[in-house]
Amino acid sequence: MFRRHFLQALPLAAAAVSTVPKGAFSQAVGGGSKTLVAYFSRTGNTRVIAYQIRRAKDAALFEIDPAVAYPEDYEETVAQARRETASGYLPPLRASVRQVRQYDAVYLGFPIWGMTAPPVIRSFIRTHDLSEKAVYPFITHGGYGLGNSIDVVTSLAPRAHLKPVLSMEADQERQTLEQVRGWLDG
Ligand SMILES: Cc1cc2nc3c(=O)[nH]c(=O)nc-3n(C[C@H](O)[C@H](O)[C@H](O)COP(=O)(O)O)c2cc1C
């Protein structure tokens, strides 16, 4: 059932909308480095990896955040993400990396949502020029693999130099909910 939820066709076409509120720029933490770690994480799995990369590479760190946070509730987030992905909506970001051109390498981290990259990752790639940069995706998922997420990255950043991908299975909220449901149902 989980798989069926997420295997719907997901259009790559994205509406051309402004994805960063005016004036909302933010310097990545760790200025001076030529390596940037930019990541989105809802429950922390991807964040753990982001911090390890930052330490190992002495990289600048930037958290990709939607201007309006997703709901705390998992099912509501799944429903919203599905709607946004299906319509190609690009959620505005809370902030943007100032002068992304100073980085030669970008480690781009995100969880798989609905068998693809979350809408905020599309927003991030659309609003940051990754051309000629080495891009290292690091991706966590709940056991269903990468879906079309790498196609999303390469289609939105066709001039980036895609490097080997880190793909890791990690805990997912759905399993927690299923266990709790079993307990509640006795
Ligand atoms: C809205 C939503 C959709 C998800 N869709 C998938 C999916 O299609 N396939 C999958 O394997 N895991 C899916 N997951 C599980 C996450 O990819 C997985 O738990 C990931 O490690 C979460 O990373 P984070 O803790 O950095 O947010 C989904 C999780 C959420 C919240």
Short mmCIF file of C-alpha atoms and ligand atoms in Angstrom, two decimals:
data_model
loop_
_atom_site.label_atom_id
_atom_site.label_comp_id
_atom_site.label_asym_id
_atom_site.label_seq_id
_atom_site.Cartn_x
_atom_site.Cartn_y
_atom_site.Cartn_z
CA MET A 1 0.00 0.00 0.00
CA PHE A 2 2.84 2.29 0.86
CA ARG A 3 4.51 1.57 -2.44
CA ARG A 4 1.28 2.15 -4.36
CA HIS A 5 0.96 5.55 -2.73
CA PHE A 6 4.27 6.69 -4.04
CA LEU A 7 4.43 5.19 -7.47
CA GLN A 8 2.16 7.68 -9.13
CA ALA A 9 3.59 9.48 -12.12
CA LEU A 10 5.35 12.59 -10.93
CA PRO A 11 5.81 15.38 -13.46
CA LEU A 12 9.15 17.14 -13.50
CA ALA A 13 7.72 20.29 -15.00
CA ALA A 14 7.67 23.00 -12.39
CA ALA A 15 5.81 26.25 -12.37
CA ALA A 16 8.06 29.28 -12.73
CA VAL A 17 7.32 31.01 -9.48
CA SER A 18 9.42 33.02 -7.12
CA THR A 19 10.73 30.52 -4.59
CA VAL A 20 12.58 32.77 -2.17
CA PRO A 21 10.89 35.57 -0.30
CA LYS A 22 12.41 38.91 -1.27
CA GLY A 23 15.43 39.76 0.85
CA ALA A 24 15.60 36.35 2.51
CA PHE A 25 19.23 35.51 1.88
CA SER A 26 21.34 33.70 4.35
CA GLN A 27 25.01 32.95 4.49
CA ALA A 28 25.79 29.27 4.84
CA VAL A 29 27.50 28.54 8.14
CA GLY A 30 31.23 27.99 7.61
CA GLY A 31 32.17 30.82 5.27
CA GLY A 32 35.44 30.49 3.36
CA SER A 33 35.06 26.86 2.41
CA LYS A 34 34.77 25.86 -1.26
CA THR A 35 32.44 23.03 -0.30
CA LEU A 36 28.81 23.45 0.62
CA VAL A 37 26.53 20.96 2.32
CA ALA A 38 22.92 21.89 1.58
CA TYR A 39 20.26 19.62 2.96
CA PHE A 40 16.60 19.21 3.78
CA SER A 41 15.53 16.92 6.58
CA ARG A 42 12.20 16.44 8.30
CA THR A 43 12.97 13.81 10.92
CA GLY A 44 16.74 14.11 11.17
CA ASN A 45 18.02 11.10 9.19
CA THR A 46 19.51 13.22 6.41
CA ARG A 47 20.71 15.83 8.90
CA VAL A 48 22.96 13.29 10.63
CA ILE A 49 24.74 12.66 7.34
CA ALA A 50 24.92 16.38 6.56
CA TYR A 51 26.76 17.09 9.79
CA GLN A 52 29.18 14.23 9.21
CA ILE A 53 30.02 15.55 5.75
CA ARG A 54 30.45 19.02 7.13
CA ARG A 55 32.95 17.77 9.68
CA ALA A 56 34.83 15.56 7.23
CA LYS A 57 35.06 18.22 4.51
CA ASP A 58 35.22 21.31 6.69
CA ALA A 59 32.32 22.50 4.58
CA ALA A 60 29.81 25.30 4.89
CA LEU A 61 26.37 24.13 5.98
CA PHE A 62 22.99 25.31 4.76
CA GLU A 63 19.62 23.90 5.80
CA ILE A 64 17.02 24.03 3.05
CA ASP A 65 13.73 25.05 4.61
CA PRO A 66 10.35 25.92 3.16
CA ALA A 67 9.11 29.42 4.00
CA VAL A 68 6.02 27.75 5.42
CA ALA A 69 6.84 24.64 7.41
CA TYR A 70 5.23 21.36 6.50
CA PRO A 71 2.67 20.04 8.99
CA GLU A 72 3.97 18.18 12.01
CA ASP A 73 1.59 15.35 11.19
CA TYR A 74 3.09 12.72 8.89
CA GLU A 75 -0.09 11.90 6.95
CA GLU A 76 -0.81 15.58 6.33
CA THR A 77 2.73 16.05 5.08
CA VAL A 78 2.40 13.06 2.75
CA ALA A 79 -0.83 14.48 1.33
CA GLN A 80 0.59 17.97 0.89
CA ALA A 81 3.80 16.69 -0.70
CA ARG A 82 1.81 14.54 -3.09
CA ARG A 83 -0.31 17.51 -4.18
CA GLU A 84 2.70 19.77 -4.61
CA THR A 85 4.68 17.22 -6.58
CA ALA A 86 1.74 16.36 -8.83
CA SER A 87 1.13 20.02 -9.66
CA GLY A 88 4.82 20.92 -10.02
CA TYR A 89 4.50 23.49 -7.24
CA LEU A 90 7.76 24.99 -6.05
CA PRO A 91 7.40 25.98 -2.39
CA PRO A 92 9.13 29.26 -1.55
CA LEU A 93 12.26 28.77 0.54
CA ARG A 94 12.77 30.45 3.89
CA ALA A 95 16.23 31.55 2.82
CA SER A 96 18.70 31.16 0.03
CA VAL A 97 22.48 30.63 -0.11
CA ARG A 98 24.25 33.91 -0.66
CA GLN A 99 26.76 33.70 -3.49
CA VAL A 100 26.47 30.05 -4.30
CA ARG A 101 29.05 30.67 -7.00
CA GLN A 102 31.83 30.62 -4.39
CA TYR A 103 31.42 26.86 -3.98
CA ASP A 104 33.09 24.27 -6.23
CA ALA A 105 31.37 21.29 -4.69
CA VAL A 106 27.86 20.92 -3.33
CA TYR A 107 26.74 17.98 -1.23
CA LEU A 108 22.98 17.98 -1.69
CA GLY A 109 21.02 15.97 0.86
CA PHE A 110 17.36 15.09 1.07
CA PRO A 111 14.91 12.30 1.94
CA ILE A 112 12.87 10.58 -0.73
CA TRP A 113 9.29 11.80 -0.69
CA GLY A 114 6.76 10.01 -2.85
CA MET A 115 9.48 8.23 -4.83
CA THR A 116 11.12 11.49 -5.80
CA ALA A 117 12.94 14.53 -4.44
CA PRO A 118 10.82 16.69 -2.11
CA PRO A 119 9.34 19.83 -3.68
CA VAL A 120 11.70 22.08 -1.68
CA ILE A 121 14.66 20.40 -3.34
CA ARG A 122 13.25 21.35 -6.72
CA SER A 123 12.86 24.89 -5.40
CA PHE A 124 16.45 24.89 -4.18
CA ILE A 125 17.90 23.66 -7.45
CA ARG A 126 15.78 26.08 -9.46
CA THR A 127 16.97 29.05 -7.43
CA HIS A 128 20.66 28.19 -7.11
CA ASP A 129 22.90 27.89 -10.13
CA LEU A 130 24.79 24.61 -9.76
CA SER A 131 26.35 24.76 -13.24
CA GLU A 132 29.92 23.45 -13.43
CA LYS A 133 29.86 22.43 -9.78
CA ALA A 134 30.51 18.92 -8.54
CA VAL A 135 27.21 17.80 -7.05
CA TYR A 136 27.19 14.89 -4.60
CA PRO A 137 23.64 13.84 -3.72
CA PHE A 138 23.17 12.08 -0.40
CA ILE A 139 19.73 10.63 -0.04
CA THR A 140 17.86 8.73 2.63
CA HIS A 141 14.74 6.68 2.03
CA GLY A 142 12.47 4.29 3.85
CA GLY A 143 13.38 1.23 1.82
CA TYR A 144 11.92 1.94 -1.60
CA GLY A 145 15.01 3.37 -3.20
CA LEU A 146 15.77 6.59 -5.03
CA GLY A 147 12.75 6.71 -7.35
CA ASN A 148 13.32 9.38 -10.01
CA SER A 149 15.16 11.75 -7.67
CA ILE A 150 18.43 11.69 -9.58
CA ASP A 151 16.58 12.47 -12.80
CA VAL A 152 15.12 15.48 -10.99
CA VAL A 153 18.58 16.69 -10.04
CA THR A 154 20.06 16.21 -13.49
CA SER A 155 17.10 17.70 -15.32
CA LEU A 156 16.97 20.82 -13.13
CA ALA A 157 20.75 21.23 -13.01
CA PRO A 158 21.85 19.87 -16.39
CA ARG A 159 25.24 21.59 -16.28
CA ALA A 160 26.20 20.33 -12.86
CA HIS A 161 28.76 17.52 -12.66
CA LEU A 162 26.91 14.70 -10.97
CA LYS A 163 29.14 12.65 -8.66
CA PRO A 164 28.49 9.25 -7.05
CA VAL A 165 25.31 9.19 -5.00
CA LEU A 166 25.04 8.09 -1.39
CA SER A 167 21.74 6.25 -0.97
CA MET A 168 20.84 5.02 2.50
CA GLU A 169 17.84 3.26 3.90
CA ALA A 170 16.77 4.84 7.17
CA ASP A 171 13.94 4.76 9.67
CA GLN A 172 10.65 6.09 8.47
CA GLU A 173 7.67 7.50 10.30
CA ARG A 174 5.26 5.17 8.51
CA GLN A 175 6.73 2.12 10.25
CA THR A 176 6.29 3.81 13.60
CA LEU A 177 2.69 4.61 12.77
CA GLU A 178 1.98 1.05 11.66
CA GLN A 179 3.37 -0.38 14.89
CA VAL A 180 1.35 2.05 16.96
CA ARG A 181 -1.76 1.26 14.93
CA GLY A 182 -1.28 -2.45 15.65
CA TRP A 183 -0.98 -1.70 19.36
CA LEU A 184 -4.01 0.56 19.37
CA ASP A 185 -6.10 -2.02 17.52
CA GLY A 186 -5.07 -4.59 20.15
C1 LIG B 1 6.14 12.86 2.94
C2 LIG B 1 7.03 11.63 2.97
C3 LIG B 1 7.09 10.80 1.88
C4 LIG B 1 7.93 9.70 1.88
N1 LIG B 1 8.01 8.92 0.77
C5 LIG B 1 8.87 7.88 0.74
C6 LIG B 1 8.99 7.09 -0.43
O1 LIG B 1 8.37 7.32 -1.46
N2 LIG B 1 9.86 6.05 -0.42
C7 LIG B 1 10.62 5.74 0.69
O2 LIG B 1 11.40 4.80 0.65
N3 LIG B 1 10.52 6.50 1.82
C8 LIG B 1 9.68 7.55 1.86
N4 LIG B 1 9.59 8.32 2.99
C9 LIG B 1 10.49 8.02 4.13
C10 LIG B 1 11.72 8.94 4.15
O3 LIG B 1 12.33 9.05 2.88
C11 LIG B 1 12.76 8.44 5.13
O4 LIG B 1 12.20 8.21 6.39
C12 LIG B 1 13.91 9.44 5.23
O5 LIG B 1 15.04 8.82 5.79
C13 LIG B 1 13.54 10.66 6.07
O6 LIG B 1 14.64 11.53 6.13
P1 LIG B 1 14.70 12.75 7.15
O7 LIG B 1 14.68 12.17 8.53
O8 LIG B 1 16.00 13.41 6.84
O9 LIG B 1 13.51 13.62 6.91
C14 LIG B 1 8.74 9.42 3.02
C15 LIG B 1 8.65 10.25 4.14
C16 LIG B 1 7.80 11.35 4.13
C17 LIG B 1 7.74 12.24 5.35
#
